Coordinates of C-alpha atoms in Angstrom, one line a residue:
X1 CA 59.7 203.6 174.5
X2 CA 62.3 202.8 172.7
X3 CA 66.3 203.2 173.2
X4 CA 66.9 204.4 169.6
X5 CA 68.4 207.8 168.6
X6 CA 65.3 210.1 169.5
X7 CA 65.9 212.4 166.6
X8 CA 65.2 209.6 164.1
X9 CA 61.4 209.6 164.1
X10 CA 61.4 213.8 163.8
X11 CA 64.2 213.2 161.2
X12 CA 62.2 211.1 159.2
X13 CA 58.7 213.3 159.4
X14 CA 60.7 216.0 158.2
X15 CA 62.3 214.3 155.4
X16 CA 58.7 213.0 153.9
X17 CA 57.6 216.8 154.8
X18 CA 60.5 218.2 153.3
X19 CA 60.0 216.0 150.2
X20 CA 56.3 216.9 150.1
X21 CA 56.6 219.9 149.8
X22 CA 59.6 220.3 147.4
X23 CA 57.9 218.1 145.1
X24 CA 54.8 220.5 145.2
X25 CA 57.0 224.0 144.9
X26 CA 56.1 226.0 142.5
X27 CA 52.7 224.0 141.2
X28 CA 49.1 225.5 141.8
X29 CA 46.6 225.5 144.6
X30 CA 45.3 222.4 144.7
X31 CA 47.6 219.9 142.1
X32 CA 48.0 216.5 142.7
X33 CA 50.9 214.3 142.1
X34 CA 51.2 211.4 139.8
X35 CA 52.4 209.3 142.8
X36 CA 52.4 205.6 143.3
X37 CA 50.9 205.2 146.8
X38 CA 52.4 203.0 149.6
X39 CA 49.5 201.4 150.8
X40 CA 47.1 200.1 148.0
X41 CA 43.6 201.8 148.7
X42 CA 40.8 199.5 149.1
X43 CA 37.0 200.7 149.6
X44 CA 33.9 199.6 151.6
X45 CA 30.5 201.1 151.2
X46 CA 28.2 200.9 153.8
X47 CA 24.6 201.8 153.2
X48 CA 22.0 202.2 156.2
X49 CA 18.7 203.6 157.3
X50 CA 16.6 203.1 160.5
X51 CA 15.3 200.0 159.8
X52 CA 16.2 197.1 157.4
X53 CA 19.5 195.4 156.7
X54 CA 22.8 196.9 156.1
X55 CA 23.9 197.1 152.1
X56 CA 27.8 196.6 152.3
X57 CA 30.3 196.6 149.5
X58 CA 33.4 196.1 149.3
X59 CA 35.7 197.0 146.6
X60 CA 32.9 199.6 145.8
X61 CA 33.6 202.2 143.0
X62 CA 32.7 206.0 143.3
X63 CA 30.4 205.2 140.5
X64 CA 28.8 202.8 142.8
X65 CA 28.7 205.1 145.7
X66 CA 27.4 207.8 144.0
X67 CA 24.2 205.8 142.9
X68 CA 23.5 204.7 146.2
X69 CA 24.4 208.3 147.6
X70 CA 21.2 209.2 145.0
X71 CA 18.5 207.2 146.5
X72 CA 16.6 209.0 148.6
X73 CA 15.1 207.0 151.8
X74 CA 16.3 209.4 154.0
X75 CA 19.4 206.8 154.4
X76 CA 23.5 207.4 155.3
X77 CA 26.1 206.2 152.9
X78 CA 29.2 206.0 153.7
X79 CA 32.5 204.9 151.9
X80 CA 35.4 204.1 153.4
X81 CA 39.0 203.8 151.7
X82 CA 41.6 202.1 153.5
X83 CA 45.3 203.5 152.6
X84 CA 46.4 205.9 150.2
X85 CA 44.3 206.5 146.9
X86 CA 46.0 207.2 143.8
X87 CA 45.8 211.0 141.8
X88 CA 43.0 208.7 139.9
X89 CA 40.8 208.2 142.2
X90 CA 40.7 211.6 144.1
X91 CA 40.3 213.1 140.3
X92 CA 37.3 211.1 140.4
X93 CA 36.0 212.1 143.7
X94 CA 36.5 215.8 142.8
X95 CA 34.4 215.3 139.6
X96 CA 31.5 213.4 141.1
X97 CA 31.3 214.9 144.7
X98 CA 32.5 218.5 143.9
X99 CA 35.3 217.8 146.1
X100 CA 37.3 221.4 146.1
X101 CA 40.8 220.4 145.0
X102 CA 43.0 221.9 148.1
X103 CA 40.3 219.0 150.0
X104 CA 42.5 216.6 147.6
X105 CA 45.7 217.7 147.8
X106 CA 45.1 217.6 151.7
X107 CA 44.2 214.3 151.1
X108 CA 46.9 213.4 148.9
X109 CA 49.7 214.9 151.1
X110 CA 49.0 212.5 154.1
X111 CA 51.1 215.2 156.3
X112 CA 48.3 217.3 157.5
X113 CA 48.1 218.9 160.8
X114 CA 44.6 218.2 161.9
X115 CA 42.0 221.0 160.6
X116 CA 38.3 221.7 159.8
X117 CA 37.7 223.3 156.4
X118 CA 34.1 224.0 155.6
X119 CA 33.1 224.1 151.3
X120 CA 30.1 224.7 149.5
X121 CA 29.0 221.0 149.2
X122 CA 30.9 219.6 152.5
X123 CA 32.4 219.6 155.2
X124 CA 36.0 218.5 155.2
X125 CA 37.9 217.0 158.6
X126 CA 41.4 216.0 158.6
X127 CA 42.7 214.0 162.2
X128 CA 45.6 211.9 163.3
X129 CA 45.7 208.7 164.6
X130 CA 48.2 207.7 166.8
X131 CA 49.4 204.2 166.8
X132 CA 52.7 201.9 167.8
X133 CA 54.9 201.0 165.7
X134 CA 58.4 199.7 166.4
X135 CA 58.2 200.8 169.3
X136 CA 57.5 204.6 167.9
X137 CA 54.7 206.3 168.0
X138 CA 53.3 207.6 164.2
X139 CA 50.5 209.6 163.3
X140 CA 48.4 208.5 160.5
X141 CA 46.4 210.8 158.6
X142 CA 42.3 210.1 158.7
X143 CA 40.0 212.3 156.7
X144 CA 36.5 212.9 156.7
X145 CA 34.1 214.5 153.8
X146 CA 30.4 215.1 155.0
X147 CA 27.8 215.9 152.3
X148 CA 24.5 216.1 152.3
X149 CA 23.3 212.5 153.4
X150 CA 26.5 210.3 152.8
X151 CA 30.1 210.6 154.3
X152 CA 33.4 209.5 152.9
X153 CA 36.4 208.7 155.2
X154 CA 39.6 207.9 153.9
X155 CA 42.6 206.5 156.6
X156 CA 46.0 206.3 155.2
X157 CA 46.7 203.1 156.9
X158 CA 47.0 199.0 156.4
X159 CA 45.3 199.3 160.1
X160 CA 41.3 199.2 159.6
X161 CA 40.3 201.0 162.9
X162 CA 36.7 201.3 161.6
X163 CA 35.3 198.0 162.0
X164 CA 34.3 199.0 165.6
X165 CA 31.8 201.2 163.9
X166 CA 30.6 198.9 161.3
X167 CA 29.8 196.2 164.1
X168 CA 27.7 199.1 166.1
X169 CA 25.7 199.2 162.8
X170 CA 25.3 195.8 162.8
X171 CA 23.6 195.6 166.1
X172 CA 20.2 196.9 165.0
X173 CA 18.8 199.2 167.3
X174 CA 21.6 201.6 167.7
X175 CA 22.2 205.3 167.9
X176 CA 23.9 205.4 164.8
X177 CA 20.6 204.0 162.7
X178 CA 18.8 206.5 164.5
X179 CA 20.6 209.9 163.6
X180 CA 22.1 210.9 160.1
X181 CA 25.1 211.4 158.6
X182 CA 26.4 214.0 161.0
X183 CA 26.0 211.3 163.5
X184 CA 28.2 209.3 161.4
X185 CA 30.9 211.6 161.1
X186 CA 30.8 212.1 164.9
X187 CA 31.1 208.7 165.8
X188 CA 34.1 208.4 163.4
X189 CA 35.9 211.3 165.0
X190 CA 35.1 209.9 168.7
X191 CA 36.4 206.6 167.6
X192 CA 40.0 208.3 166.0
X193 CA 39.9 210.7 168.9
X194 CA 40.3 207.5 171.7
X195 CA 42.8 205.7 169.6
X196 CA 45.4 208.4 172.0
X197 CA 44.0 206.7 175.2
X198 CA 46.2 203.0 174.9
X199 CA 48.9 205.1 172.9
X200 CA 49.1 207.2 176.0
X201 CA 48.5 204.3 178.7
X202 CA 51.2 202.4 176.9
X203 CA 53.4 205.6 177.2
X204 CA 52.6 205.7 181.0
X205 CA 53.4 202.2 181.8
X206 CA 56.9 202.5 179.8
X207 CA 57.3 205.8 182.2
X208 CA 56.9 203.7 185.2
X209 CA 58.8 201.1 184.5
X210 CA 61.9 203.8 183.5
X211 CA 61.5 205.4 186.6
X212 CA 62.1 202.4 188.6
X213 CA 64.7 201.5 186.4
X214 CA 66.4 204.8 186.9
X215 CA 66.1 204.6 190.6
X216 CA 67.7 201.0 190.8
X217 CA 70.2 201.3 188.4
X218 CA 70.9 204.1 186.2
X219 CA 72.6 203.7 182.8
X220 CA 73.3 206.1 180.1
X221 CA 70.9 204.5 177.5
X222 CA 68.1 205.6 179.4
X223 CA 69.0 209.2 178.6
X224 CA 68.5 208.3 174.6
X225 CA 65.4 207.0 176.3
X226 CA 64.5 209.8 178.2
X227 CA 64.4 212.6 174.6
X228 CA 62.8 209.7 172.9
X229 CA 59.6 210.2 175.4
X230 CA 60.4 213.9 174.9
X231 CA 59.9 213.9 171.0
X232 CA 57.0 211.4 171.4
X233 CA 55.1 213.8 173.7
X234 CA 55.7 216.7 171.5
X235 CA 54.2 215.2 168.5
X236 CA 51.3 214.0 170.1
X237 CA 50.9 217.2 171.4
X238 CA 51.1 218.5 168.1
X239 CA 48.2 216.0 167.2
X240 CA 45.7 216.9 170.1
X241 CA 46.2 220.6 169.9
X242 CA 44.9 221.4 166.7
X243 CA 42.5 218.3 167.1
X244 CA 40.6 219.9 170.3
X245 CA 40.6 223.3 168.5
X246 CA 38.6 221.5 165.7
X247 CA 35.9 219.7 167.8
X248 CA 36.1 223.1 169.6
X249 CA 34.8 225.1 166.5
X250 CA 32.6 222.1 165.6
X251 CA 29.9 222.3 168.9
X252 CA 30.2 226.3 168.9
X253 CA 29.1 226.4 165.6
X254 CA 27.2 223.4 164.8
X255 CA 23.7 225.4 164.7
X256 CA 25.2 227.4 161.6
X257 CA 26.5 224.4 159.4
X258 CA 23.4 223.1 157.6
X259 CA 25.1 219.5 157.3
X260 CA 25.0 219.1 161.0
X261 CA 22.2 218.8 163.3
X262 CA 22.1 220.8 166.3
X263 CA 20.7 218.2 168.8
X264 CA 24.6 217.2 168.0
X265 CA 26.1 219.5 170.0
X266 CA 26.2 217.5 173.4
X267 CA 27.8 214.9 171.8
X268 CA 30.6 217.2 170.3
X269 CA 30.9 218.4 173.8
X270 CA 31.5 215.5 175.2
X271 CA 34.0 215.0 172.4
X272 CA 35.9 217.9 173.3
X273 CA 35.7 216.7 176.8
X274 CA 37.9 213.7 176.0
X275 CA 40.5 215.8 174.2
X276 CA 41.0 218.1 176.7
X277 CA 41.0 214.7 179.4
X278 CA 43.8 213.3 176.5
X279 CA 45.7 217.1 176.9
X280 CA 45.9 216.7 181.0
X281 CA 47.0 212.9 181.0
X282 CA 50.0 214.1 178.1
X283 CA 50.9 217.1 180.1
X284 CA 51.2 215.0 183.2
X285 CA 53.4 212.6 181.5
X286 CA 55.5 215.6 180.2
X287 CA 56.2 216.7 183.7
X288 CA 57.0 213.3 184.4
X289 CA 59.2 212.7 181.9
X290 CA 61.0 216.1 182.0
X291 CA 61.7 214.9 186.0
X292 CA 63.1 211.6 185.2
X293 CA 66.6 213.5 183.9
X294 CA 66.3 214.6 187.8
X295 CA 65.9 211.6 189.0
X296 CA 68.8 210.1 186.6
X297 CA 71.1 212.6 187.3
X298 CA 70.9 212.2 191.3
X299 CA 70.9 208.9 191.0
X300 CA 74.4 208.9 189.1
X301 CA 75.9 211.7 192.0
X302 CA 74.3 209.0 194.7
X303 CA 76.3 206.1 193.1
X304 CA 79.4 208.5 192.3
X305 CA 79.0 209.7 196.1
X306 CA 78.8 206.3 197.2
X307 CA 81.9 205.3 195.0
X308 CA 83.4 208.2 196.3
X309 CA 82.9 207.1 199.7
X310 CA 84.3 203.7 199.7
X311 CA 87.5 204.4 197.9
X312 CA 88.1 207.0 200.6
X313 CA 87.3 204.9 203.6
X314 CA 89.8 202.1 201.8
X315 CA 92.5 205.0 201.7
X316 CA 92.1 206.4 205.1
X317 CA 92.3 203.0 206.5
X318 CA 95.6 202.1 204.7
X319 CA 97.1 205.3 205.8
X320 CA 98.4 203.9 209.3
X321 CA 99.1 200.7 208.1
X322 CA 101.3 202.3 205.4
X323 CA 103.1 204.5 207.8
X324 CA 103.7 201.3 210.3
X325 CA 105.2 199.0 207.2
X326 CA 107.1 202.0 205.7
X327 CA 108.6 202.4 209.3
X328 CA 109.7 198.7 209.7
X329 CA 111.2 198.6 206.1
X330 CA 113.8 201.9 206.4
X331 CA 116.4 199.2 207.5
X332 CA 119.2 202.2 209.4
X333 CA 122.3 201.1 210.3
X334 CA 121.6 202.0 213.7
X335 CA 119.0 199.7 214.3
X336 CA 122.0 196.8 213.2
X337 CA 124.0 197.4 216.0
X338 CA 121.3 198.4 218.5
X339 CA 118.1 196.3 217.9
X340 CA 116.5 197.9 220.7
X341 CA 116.5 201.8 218.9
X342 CA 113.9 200.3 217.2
X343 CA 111.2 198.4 219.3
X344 CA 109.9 195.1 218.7
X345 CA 112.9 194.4 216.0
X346 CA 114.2 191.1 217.8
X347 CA 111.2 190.3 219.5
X348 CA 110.1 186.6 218.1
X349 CA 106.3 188.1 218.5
X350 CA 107.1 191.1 217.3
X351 CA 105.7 190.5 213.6
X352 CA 102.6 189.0 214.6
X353 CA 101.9 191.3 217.1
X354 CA 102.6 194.4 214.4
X355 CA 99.8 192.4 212.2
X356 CA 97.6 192.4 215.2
X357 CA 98.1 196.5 215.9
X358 CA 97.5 196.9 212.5
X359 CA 94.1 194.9 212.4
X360 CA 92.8 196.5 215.5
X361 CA 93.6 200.1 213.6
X362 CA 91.7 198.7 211.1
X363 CA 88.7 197.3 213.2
X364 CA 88.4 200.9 215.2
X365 CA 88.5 202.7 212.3
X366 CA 85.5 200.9 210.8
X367 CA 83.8 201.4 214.0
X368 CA 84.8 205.1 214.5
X369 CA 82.8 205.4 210.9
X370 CA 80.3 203.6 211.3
X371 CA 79.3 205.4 214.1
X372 CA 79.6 208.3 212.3
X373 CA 77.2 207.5 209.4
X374 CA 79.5 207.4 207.0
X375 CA 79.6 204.0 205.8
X376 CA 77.0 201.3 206.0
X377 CA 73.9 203.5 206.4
X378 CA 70.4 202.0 205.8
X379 CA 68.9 203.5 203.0

């Protein structure tokens, strides 16, 4: 975690949200902008059956895509665009894939929450991926179309997270050349889905190491640090809420979409189960993290108490030995002309003895507190 301001990262979503949607007021259902995207859009089509090589493309146009998409040999195509596509080339998709145009604006707006739309000709999927960055924690936006035999994922990201599954395609004799494009879709979701498990184990290990921190030595950054895990937690929670609810809809009603198989449905489960694992390990961190400002803020009254402590053993010590020097130092006449009214005055040991009264007050004061507990304790 970082020791930034930990309103900056919510400031700056709602900003881009902010702008989103001020730029969209007042336009139709469904418009897209004539924006120039961030992240240059790049495509890879990936064509595959049970047997036989893998066709891949890259750079491939939606005029390509749609070719392949038309051969039938009961193969899975599947395009996938890496970072933002321009109005262009979603008008495209729209016109050759029937793409319903509040799919594309979703697409476009790259600020969805995640959500499961079903359409005439597809299915539509939009989930979050978490990933570091500057020591933040973002959410990029990855969407999914299913159609009937092909499947089109687009990840608003320089960061290709797919070639995990493109090298599980490779292998031959896997799962994924066995089963269709529903199985395609699935494996996408499972493999955006676990991208949370090292954002949260990172997250963890940062806790830790706080926590020790704050125990040892407690400084007032670590409270900037503390609401930064705070705001970090809720957006992920954000993320995985919505993001269980849609896997959740997906296995109960996988039997009624016609795109999906049903023999799917274990696998969705199993999905779901790793959401609801990714909800428990974030709301264990949450109660973690909502304890270390406990933890700070008794370790501060320990070191105040123990600051406290010192400077009123020092005082209570130098109490006597204030009242023995401020005795010797009145200087009365009386003790002029009769040196014995005040003891010790014309003795030649007399000073050195007084410094060895003193240190003895001194010496059984310690003690007499010590014994006590009140200073030196083992902690």
């Amino acid at each position: 975690m970082n020791t930034r301001n930990p309103l900056t990262t919510l400031a700056a979503v709602t900003r881009r949200l902010h702008s989103n949607r001020t730029s969209r007021a007042g336009l139709p259902p469904g418009t897209l902008l004539d924006e120039a995207p961030d992240i240059p859009a790049h495509t890879r089509l990936i064509h595959y059956g049970e047997q036989g090589a893998i066709q891949e493309e890259a750079d491939a146009t939606l005029e390509r895509f749609k070719n392949v998409c038309a051969i039938t040999d009961s193969a899975v195509s599947w395009m996938h665009v890496q970072g933002q596509p321009d109005r262009a080339f979603l008008e495209e998709l729209g016109m050759r894939f029937d793409v319903h145009p509040l799919a594309l604006e979703d697409i476009q707006s790259r600020e969805q929450r995640p959500k499961l739309d079903d359409y005439d000709e597809h299915l539509f999927v939009v989930l979050n991926v978490p990933r570091w960055q500057d020591d933040d924690v973002v959410l990029e936006q990855f969407s999914l179309l299913l159609g009937e035999g092909y499947v089109i994922s687009i990840h608003d990201s320089p960061n290709d997270i797919s070639q995990v599954v493109r090298e599980r395609l490779a292998r031959g004799r896997s799962r994924l050349r066995e089963h269709g494009a529903d199985y395609l879709m699935y494996a996408l979701m499972d493999l955006v889905v676990d991208q949370a498990f090292p954002v949260l184990e990172s997250f963890g290990e940062n806790i830790e190491q706080l926590e020790a921190n704050l125990i040892v030595e407690p400084r007032r950054e670590m409270l900037n640090t503390i609401q930064t895990g705070k705001r970090t937690l809720i957006r992920m929670r954000r993320q995985l809420w919505p993001t269980r609810e849609v896997i959740s809809r997906l296995a109960r009603d996988v039997h009624d979409e016609p795109l999906m198989d049903d023999g799917l449905r274990p696998y969705l489960g199993d999905l779901y189960d790793h959401t609801v694992q990714l909800m428990e390990l974030m709301d264990t961190y949450r109660d973690v993290v909502s304890g270390l400002m406990d933890i700070y803020l008794s370790s501060v009254n320990n070191r105040l108490s123990d600051i406290m402590r010192t400077l009123t053993v020092i005082s209570v010590v130098f109490i006597p030995l204030t009242f023995i020097t401020g005795l010797y130092g009145m200087n009365f006449a009386a003790f002029v002309t009769n040196p014995w009214t005040q003891p010790l005055l014309r003795w030649k040991y007399g000073y050195p003895f007084v410094w060895f009264v003193m240190l003895m007050i001194v010496v059984g004061m310690l003690g007499f507190f010590k014994r006590r507990g009140w200073i030196m304790q083992k902690q």
